[in-house]
PDB file of C-alpha atoms in Angstrom:
ATOM      1  CA  MET Y   1     -32.350 119.105  -5.257  1.00 50.00           C
ATOM      2  CA  GLU Y   2     -29.897 121.318  -7.081  1.00 47.00           C
ATOM      3  CA  ASN Y   3     -31.822 124.423  -5.994  1.00 51.00           C
ATOM      4  CA  ILE Y   4     -31.712 123.260  -2.362  1.00 46.00           C
ATOM      5  CA  LYS Y   5     -27.932 122.756  -2.574  1.00 45.00           C
ATOM      6  CA  THR Y   6     -27.459 126.187  -4.098  1.00 48.00           C
ATOM      7  CA  LYS Y   7     -29.485 127.807  -1.317  1.00 48.00           C
ATOM      8  CA  HIS Y   8     -27.467 125.885   1.292  1.00 47.00           C
ATOM      9  CA  ASP Y   9     -24.190 127.087  -0.252  1.00 52.00           C
ATOM     10  CA  ASP Y  10     -25.496 130.647  -0.299  1.00 51.00           C
ATOM     11  CA  ILE Y  11     -26.397 130.416   3.387  1.00 41.00           C
ATOM     12  CA  GLU Y  12     -22.927 129.081   4.248  1.00 45.00           C
ATOM     13  CA  LYS Y  13     -21.277 131.908   2.317  1.00 48.00           C
ATOM     14  CA  SER Y  14     -23.528 134.417   4.042  1.00 44.00           C
ATOM     15  CA  VAL Y  15     -22.654 133.044   7.490  1.00 39.00           C
ATOM     16  CA  CYS Y  16     -18.925 133.095   6.681  1.00 45.00           C
ATOM     17  CA  PHE Y  17     -19.209 136.661   5.429  1.00 46.00           C
ATOM     18  CA  LYS Y  18     -20.982 137.769   8.595  1.00 48.00           C
ATOM     19  CA  LYS Y  19     -18.334 136.119  10.786  1.00 61.00           C
ATOM     20  CA  ARG Y  20     -15.442 137.915   9.100  1.00 72.00           C
ATOM     21  CA  LYS Y  21     -13.888 140.394  11.529  1.00 84.00           C
ATOM     22  CA  SER Y  22     -13.015 143.938  10.596  1.00 86.00           C
ATOM     23  CA  LEU Y  23      -9.432 145.077  11.177  1.00 83.00           C
ATOM     24  CA  SER Y  24     -10.475 147.040  14.273  1.00 79.00           C
ATOM     25  CA  GLU Y  25     -11.962 143.865  15.804  1.00 88.00           C
ATOM     26  CA  MET Y  26      -8.847 141.721  15.271  1.00 85.00           C
ATOM     27  CA  SER Y  27      -6.254 140.989  17.916  1.00 87.00           C
ATOM     28  CA  LEU Y  28      -2.627 141.884  17.264  1.00 83.00           C
ATOM     29  CA  GLU Y  29      -1.849 138.228  16.573  1.00 86.00           C
ATOM     30  CA  GLU Y  30      -4.679 138.024  14.051  1.00 89.00           C
ATOM     31  CA  LEU Y  31      -3.431 141.143  12.301  1.00 86.00           C
ATOM     32  CA  TRP Y  32       0.096 139.726  12.090  1.00 86.00           C
ATOM     33  CA  ARG Y  33      -1.318 136.562  10.509  1.00 91.00           C
ATOM     34  CA  LEU Y  34      -3.304 138.566   8.000  1.00 92.00           C
ATOM     35  CA  PHE Y  35      -0.347 140.843   7.224  1.00 93.00           C
ATOM     36  CA  PRO Y  36       2.802 138.703   7.569  1.00 95.00           C
ATOM     37  CA  ILE Y  37       6.353 139.868   6.931  1.00 96.00           C
ATOM     38  CA  SER Y  38       7.192 139.107   3.308  1.00 96.00           C
ATOM     39  CA  LEU Y  39      10.336 140.160   1.433  1.00 98.00           C
ATOM     40  CA  THR Y  40      10.962 140.256  -2.290  1.00 97.00           C
ATOM     41  CA  GLU Y  41      13.658 141.420  -4.675  1.00 98.00           C
ATOM     42  CA  HIS Y  42      13.675 145.098  -5.564  1.00 98.00           C
ATOM     43  CA  GLN Y  43      11.009 146.050  -8.111  1.00 98.00           C
ATOM     44  CA  VAL Y  44      11.563 148.956 -10.516  1.00 97.00           C
ATOM     45  CA  TYR Y  45       7.884 149.949 -10.383  1.00 98.00           C
ATOM     46  CA  TRP Y  46       8.130 150.770  -6.676  1.00 98.00           C
ATOM     47  CA  LYS Y  47       9.563 154.167  -7.640  1.00 98.00           C
ATOM     48  CA  ASN Y  48       6.493 154.782  -9.806  1.00 98.00           C
ATOM     49  CA  TRP Y  49       4.211 153.845  -6.925  1.00 98.00           C
ATOM     50  CA  TYR Y  50       6.061 156.348  -4.743  1.00 98.00           C
ATOM     51  CA  ARG Y  51       5.867 159.133  -7.317  1.00 98.00           C
ATOM     52  CA  ASP Y  52       2.142 158.587  -7.880  1.00 98.00           C
ATOM     53  CA  GLU Y  53       1.410 158.596  -4.163  1.00 98.00           C
ATOM     54  CA  LYS Y  54       3.620 161.637  -3.636  1.00 97.00           C
ATOM     55  CA  ASP Y  55       1.468 163.482  -6.187  1.00 97.00           C
ATOM     56  CA  ASN Y  56      -1.620 162.390  -4.267  1.00 97.00           C
ATOM     57  CA  ILE Y  57      -0.199 163.598  -0.946  1.00 97.00           C
ATOM     58  CA  GLU Y  58       0.753 166.945  -2.470  1.00 95.00           C
ATOM     59  CA  LYS Y  59      -2.858 167.435  -3.528  1.00 95.00           C
ATOM     60  CA  ILE Y  60      -4.075 166.577  -0.025  1.00 94.00           C
ATOM     61  CA  LEU Y  61      -1.574 168.975   1.582  1.00 93.00           C
ATOM     62  CA  ASN Y  62      -1.942 171.759  -0.938  1.00 91.00           C
ATOM     63  CA  GLN Y  63      -2.517 174.345   1.816  1.00 87.00           C
ATOM     64  CA  ILE Y  64       1.037 173.886   3.147  1.00 87.00           C
ATOM     65  CA  GLU Y  65       3.585 176.212   1.603  1.00 80.00           C
ATOM     66  CA  THR Y  66       6.801 174.381   2.484  1.00 74.00           C
ATOM     67  CA  TYR Y  67       7.331 170.714   3.305  1.00 86.00           C
ATOM     68  CA  ARG Y  68       9.380 167.748   2.159  1.00 95.00           C
ATOM     69  CA  ILE Y  69       8.119 164.371   0.972  1.00 97.00           C
ATOM     70  CA  SER Y  70      10.698 161.572   0.731  1.00 98.00           C
ATOM     71  CA  HIS Y  71      10.836 157.922  -0.262  1.00 98.00           C
ATOM     72  CA  ILE Y  72      12.429 156.039   2.646  1.00 98.00           C
ATOM     73  CA  GLY Y  73      12.773 152.428   3.760  1.00 98.00           C
ATOM     74  CA  SER Y  74      14.176 149.467   1.881  1.00 98.00           C
ATOM     75  CA  THR Y  75      12.036 149.984  -1.233  1.00 98.00           C
ATOM     76  CA  SER Y  76      14.053 153.169  -1.835  1.00 98.00           C
ATOM     77  CA  ILE Y  77      17.317 151.181  -2.020  1.00 98.00           C
ATOM     78  CA  ASP Y  78      17.717 149.513  -5.410  1.00 97.00           C
ATOM     79  CA  ILE Y  79      20.004 146.608  -4.520  1.00 97.00           C
ATOM     80  CA  ILE Y  80      18.309 144.972  -1.518  1.00 98.00           C
ATOM     81  CA  TRP Y  81      15.250 142.839  -0.848  1.00 98.00           C
ATOM     82  CA  ALA Y  82      12.350 144.616   0.828  1.00 98.00           C
ATOM     83  CA  LYS Y  83       8.787 144.290   2.015  1.00 97.00           C
ATOM     84  CA  PRO Y  84       6.604 145.474  -0.901  1.00 97.00           C
ATOM     85  CA  ILE Y  85       5.411 148.446   1.142  1.00 98.00           C
ATOM     86  CA  ILE Y  86       6.302 152.000   0.160  1.00 98.00           C
ATOM     87  CA  ASP Y  87       7.451 154.058   3.143  1.00 98.00           C
ATOM     88  CA  ILE Y  88       6.964 157.806   2.758  1.00 98.00           C
ATOM     89  CA  LEU Y  89       8.264 160.478   5.117  1.00 98.00           C
ATOM     90  CA  VAL Y  90       6.298 163.737   5.172  1.00 97.00           C
ATOM     91  CA  GLU Y  91       7.956 166.637   6.995  1.00 96.00           C
ATOM     92  CA  ILE Y  92       5.868 169.695   7.798  1.00 95.00           C
ATOM     93  CA  PRO Y  93       6.861 173.079   9.292  1.00 94.00           C
ATOM     94  CA  ARG Y  94       6.190 173.415  13.011  1.00 93.00           C
ATOM     95  CA  GLN Y  95       3.627 176.177  12.576  1.00 93.00           C
ATOM     96  CA  TYR Y  96       1.156 173.674  11.172  1.00 94.00           C
ATOM     97  CA  ASP Y  97      -1.226 171.671  13.336  1.00 93.00           C
ATOM     98  CA  MET Y  98      -0.466 167.975  12.954  1.00 94.00           C
ATOM     99  CA  GLU Y  99      -3.982 167.058  14.083  1.00 95.00           C
ATOM    100  CA  GLU Y 100      -5.517 169.024  11.216  1.00 94.00           C
ATOM    101  CA  ILE Y 101      -3.261 167.291   8.706  1.00 95.00           C
ATOM    102  CA  LYS Y 102      -4.180 163.956  10.278  1.00 96.00           C
ATOM    103  CA  LYS Y 103      -7.857 164.679   9.577  1.00 96.00           C
ATOM    104  CA  GLN Y 104      -7.080 165.437   5.944  1.00 95.00           C
ATOM    105  CA  LEU Y 105      -5.069 162.260   5.453  1.00 96.00           C
ATOM    106  CA  VAL Y 106      -7.680 160.065   7.158  1.00 96.00           C
ATOM    107  CA  GLY Y 107     -10.346 161.700   5.009  1.00 96.00           C
ATOM    108  CA  ASN Y 108      -8.395 160.646   1.938  1.00 96.00           C
ATOM    109  CA  GLY Y 109      -8.001 156.949   2.613  1.00 95.00           C
ATOM    110  CA  TYR Y 110      -5.192 156.736   5.167  1.00 97.00           C
ATOM    111  CA  ILE Y 111      -5.634 154.877   8.468  1.00 94.00           C
ATOM    112  CA  CYS Y 112      -3.892 156.174  11.593  1.00 95.00           C
ATOM    113  CA  MET Y 113      -1.647 153.364  12.880  1.00 91.00           C
ATOM    114  CA  ASN Y 114      -0.160 155.036  15.928  1.00 92.00           C
ATOM    115  CA  GLN Y 115       0.511 158.452  17.352  1.00 95.00           C
ATOM    116  CA  SER Y 116       3.089 159.818  19.767  1.00 91.00           C
ATOM    117  CA  PHE Y 117       4.512 163.239  20.560  1.00 87.00           C
ATOM    118  CA  ASN Y 118       5.018 165.096  17.257  1.00 93.00           C
ATOM    119  CA  ARG Y 119       4.779 161.880  15.226  1.00 97.00           C
ATOM    120  CA  ILE Y 120       1.874 160.143  13.506  1.00 98.00           C
ATOM    121  CA  SER Y 121       2.076 157.001  11.377  1.00 97.00           C
ATOM    122  CA  PHE Y 122      -0.540 156.009   8.809  1.00 97.00           C
ATOM    123  CA  ASN Y 123      -1.107 153.114   6.461  1.00 96.00           C
ATOM    124  CA  LYS Y 124      -2.984 152.637   3.232  1.00 97.00           C
ATOM    125  CA  GLY Y 125      -3.691 149.355   1.476  1.00 96.00           C
ATOM    126  CA  TYR Y 126      -4.540 147.201   4.507  1.00 94.00           C
ATOM    127  CA  THR Y 127      -7.903 145.514   3.938  1.00 92.00           C
ATOM    128  CA  ASP Y 128     -10.045 142.955   5.771  1.00 90.00           C
ATOM    129  CA  ASN Y 129      -8.821 140.423   3.195  1.00 91.00           C
ATOM    130  CA  GLY Y 130      -5.106 141.222   3.517  1.00 91.00           C
ATOM    131  CA  PHE Y 131      -2.825 143.517   1.592  1.00 95.00           C
ATOM    132  CA  ALA Y 132      -4.099 145.465  -1.400  1.00 96.00           C
ATOM    133  CA  GLU Y 133      -1.976 145.578  -4.555  1.00 96.00           C
ATOM    134  CA  LYS Y 134      -0.324 148.826  -3.445  1.00 97.00           C
ATOM    135  CA  VAL Y 135       0.514 149.392   0.214  1.00 97.00           C
ATOM    136  CA  PHE Y 136       1.894 152.563   1.798  1.00 98.00           C
ATOM    137  CA  HIS Y 137       3.175 153.625   5.199  1.00 98.00           C
ATOM    138  CA  LEU Y 138       3.183 157.389   5.726  1.00 98.00           C
ATOM    139  CA  HIS Y 139       5.257 158.887   8.534  1.00 98.00           C
ATOM    140  CA  LEU Y 140       4.157 162.425   9.453  1.00 97.00           C
ATOM    141  CA  ARG Y 141       6.823 164.453  11.254  1.00 97.00           C
ATOM    142  CA  TYR Y 142       7.928 168.003  11.832  1.00 96.00           C
ATOM    143  CA  THR Y 143      10.802 169.277   9.712  1.00 95.00           C
ATOM    144  CA  GLY Y 144      14.167 167.877  10.811  1.00 96.00           C
ATOM    145  CA  ASP Y 145      12.833 164.672  12.380  1.00 97.00           C
ATOM    146  CA  ASN Y 146      14.277 162.617   9.554  1.00 98.00           C
ATOM    147  CA  ASP Y 147      16.902 160.081  10.635  1.00 98.00           C
ATOM    148  CA  GLU Y 148      15.540 157.704   7.980  1.00 98.00           C
ATOM    149  CA  LEU Y 149      16.936 159.957   5.233  1.00 98.00           C
ATOM    150  CA  TYR Y 150      20.465 159.621   6.608  1.00 98.00           C
ATOM    151  CA  PHE Y 151      20.171 155.854   6.926  1.00 98.00           C
ATOM    152  CA  ARG Y 152      18.779 155.581   3.386  1.00 98.00           C
ATOM    153  CA  ASP Y 153      21.563 157.655   1.869  1.00 98.00           C
ATOM    154  CA  TYR Y 154      24.250 155.769   3.752  1.00 98.00           C
ATOM    155  CA  LEU Y 155      23.037 152.403   2.444  1.00 98.00           C
ATOM    156  CA  ILE Y 156      22.736 153.749  -1.094  1.00 98.00           C
ATOM    157  CA  GLU Y 157      26.294 155.081  -0.964  1.00 98.00           C
ATOM    158  CA  HIS Y 158      27.791 152.118   0.962  1.00 98.00           C
ATOM    159  CA  GLN Y 159      26.625 148.979  -0.818  1.00 98.00           C
ATOM    160  CA  ASP Y 160      28.559 146.672   1.487  1.00 98.00           C
ATOM    161  CA  VAL Y 161      26.512 147.951   4.435  1.00 98.00           C
ATOM    162  CA  ALA Y 162      23.327 147.653   2.387  1.00 98.00           C
ATOM    163  CA  ARG Y 163      24.129 143.985   1.766  1.00 98.00           C
ATOM    164  CA  GLN Y 164      24.715 143.440   5.482  1.00 98.00           C
ATOM    165  CA  TYR Y 165      21.328 144.971   6.185  1.00 98.00           C
ATOM    166  CA  GLU Y 166      19.713 142.775   3.557  1.00 98.00           C
ATOM    167  CA  GLU Y 167      21.323 139.682   5.075  1.00 98.00           C
ATOM    168  CA  LEU Y 168      19.981 140.632   8.514  1.00 98.00           C
ATOM    169  CA  LYS Y 169      16.484 141.199   7.141  1.00 98.00           C
ATOM    170  CA  LEU Y 170      16.437 137.876   5.287  1.00 98.00           C
ATOM    171  CA  LYS Y 171      17.524 136.063   8.446  1.00 97.00           C
ATOM    172  CA  LEU Y 172      14.830 137.728  10.529  1.00 97.00           C
ATOM    173  CA  TRP Y 173      12.099 137.281   7.932  1.00 96.00           C
ATOM    174  CA  LYS Y 174      11.281 133.627   8.600  1.00 92.00           C
ATOM    175  CA  LYS Y 175      12.000 133.874  12.312  1.00 96.00           C
ATOM    176  CA  TYR Y 176       9.527 136.717  12.820  1.00 96.00           C
ATOM    177  CA  GLN Y 177       7.227 136.316   9.838  1.00 96.00           C
ATOM    178  CA  TYR Y 178       4.184 136.678  12.081  1.00 96.00           C
ATOM    179  CA  ASN Y 179       5.596 139.102  14.631  1.00 95.00           C
ATOM    180  CA  ARG Y 180       6.171 142.536  13.137  1.00 93.00           C
ATOM    181  CA  ASP Y 181       7.262 144.107  16.440  1.00 94.00           C
ATOM    182  CA  GLU Y 182      10.055 141.602  17.007  1.00 96.00           C
ATOM    183  CA  TYR Y 183      11.152 141.874  13.386  1.00 97.00           C
ATOM    184  CA  THR Y 184      11.420 145.644  13.764  1.00 95.00           C
ATOM    185  CA  ASN Y 185      13.110 145.493  17.177  1.00 97.00           C
ATOM    186  CA  ALA Y 186      15.744 143.071  15.925  1.00 98.00           C
ATOM    187  CA  LYS Y 187      16.875 145.628  13.313  1.00 98.00           C
ATOM    188  CA  THR Y 188      17.041 148.580  15.688  1.00 98.00           C
ATOM    189  CA  GLU Y 189      20.693 148.375  16.753  1.00 98.00           C
ATOM    190  CA  PHE Y 190      21.918 148.024  13.172  1.00 98.00           C
ATOM    191  CA  ILE Y 191      19.852 151.025  12.079  1.00 98.00           C
ATOM    192  CA  LYS Y 192      21.017 153.144  15.027  1.00 98.00           C
ATOM    193  CA  GLU Y 193      24.674 152.320  14.406  1.00 98.00           C
ATOM    194  CA  TYR Y 194      24.665 153.289  10.750  1.00 98.00           C
ATOM    195  CA  THR Y 195      22.381 156.280  11.210  1.00 98.00           C
ATOM    196  CA  GLN Y 196      24.955 157.716  13.626  1.00 98.00           C
ATOM    197  CA  LYS Y 197      27.734 157.051  11.110  1.00 98.00           C
ATOM    198  CA  ALA Y 198      25.660 158.665   8.375  1.00 98.00           C
ATOM    199  CA  LYS Y 199      25.058 161.816  10.425  1.00 98.00           C
ATOM    200  CA  LYS Y 200      28.742 162.068  11.197  1.00 98.00           C
ATOM    201  CA  GLU Y 201      29.623 161.683   7.517  1.00 98.00           C
ATOM    202  CA  TYR Y 202      26.877 163.879   6.039  1.00 97.00           C
ATOM    203  CA  GLY Y 203      26.673 166.606   8.663  1.00 96.00           C
ATOM    204  CA  LYS Y 204      23.584 168.783   8.310  1.00 93.00           C
ATOM    205  CA  ARG Y 205      22.470 167.407   4.939  1.00 96.00           C
ATOM    206  CA  TYR Y 206      18.769 167.362   5.865  1.00 96.00           C
ATOM    207  CA  GLU Y 207      18.509 170.085   8.499  1.00 87.00           C
TER     208      GLU Y 207
END
C-alpha cells in the first residue's frame, strides 16, 4: 500500500511539473504575480553584487575599448528602501553595433526584456520559480544617454528629496504590488522633475 501511495505522489508531482509554464508562456499578469514589487531597507552587500557583476560584464565586453558601467536605481542610494534588484547602466560608444553586444550578453545569461531605438534592456535572475538570489537589470545605451546618473547623484546629494522619493515608492508598493507598469508610471513625473533639476545643477557632468 505504501508503494502504491508513493507512486501516486510521484505521478502527481510529475503532472504538476509538466504543467508549469515557462516564462515565455506566461501572460503579463502571471509574470507580475510571479515577480511582484517588493521593497526592503538598503543592504550593504548590494554594492558587492554590483561590483561582482560589473567585473562579469567587463569580461563579456572586453572587445570594447571605451565604455562606462554605472550602478543606478534605488539600490545605489544608501538611505532609501529599494527593490532588491541591481540596476546597471552600460554606455557604449556609437561606433559599436548594439545588436552584436546584445548577442554577447544573451549568450552569457542575460534575457532581453525589451528593445527600442538605441536602447536595450536585459534581466538576469528571473526564473520559472520566481526571483533568484541575485537579480540584475542591465540597461544598454549609447554614451550620453544617461539621465539615471543625474537623478542618482541628485538624490545622494539631496537627502530630503531622496526621502520624498522613498515615501512615494512605499506608498505605491502595496497599491501596485502586482502591476509593475503602473508602479513605474506613477514615479515618472517625480523622476522627470528632479532629473531636470539635477541637469541644471550639474551641467555636463556625464557628457
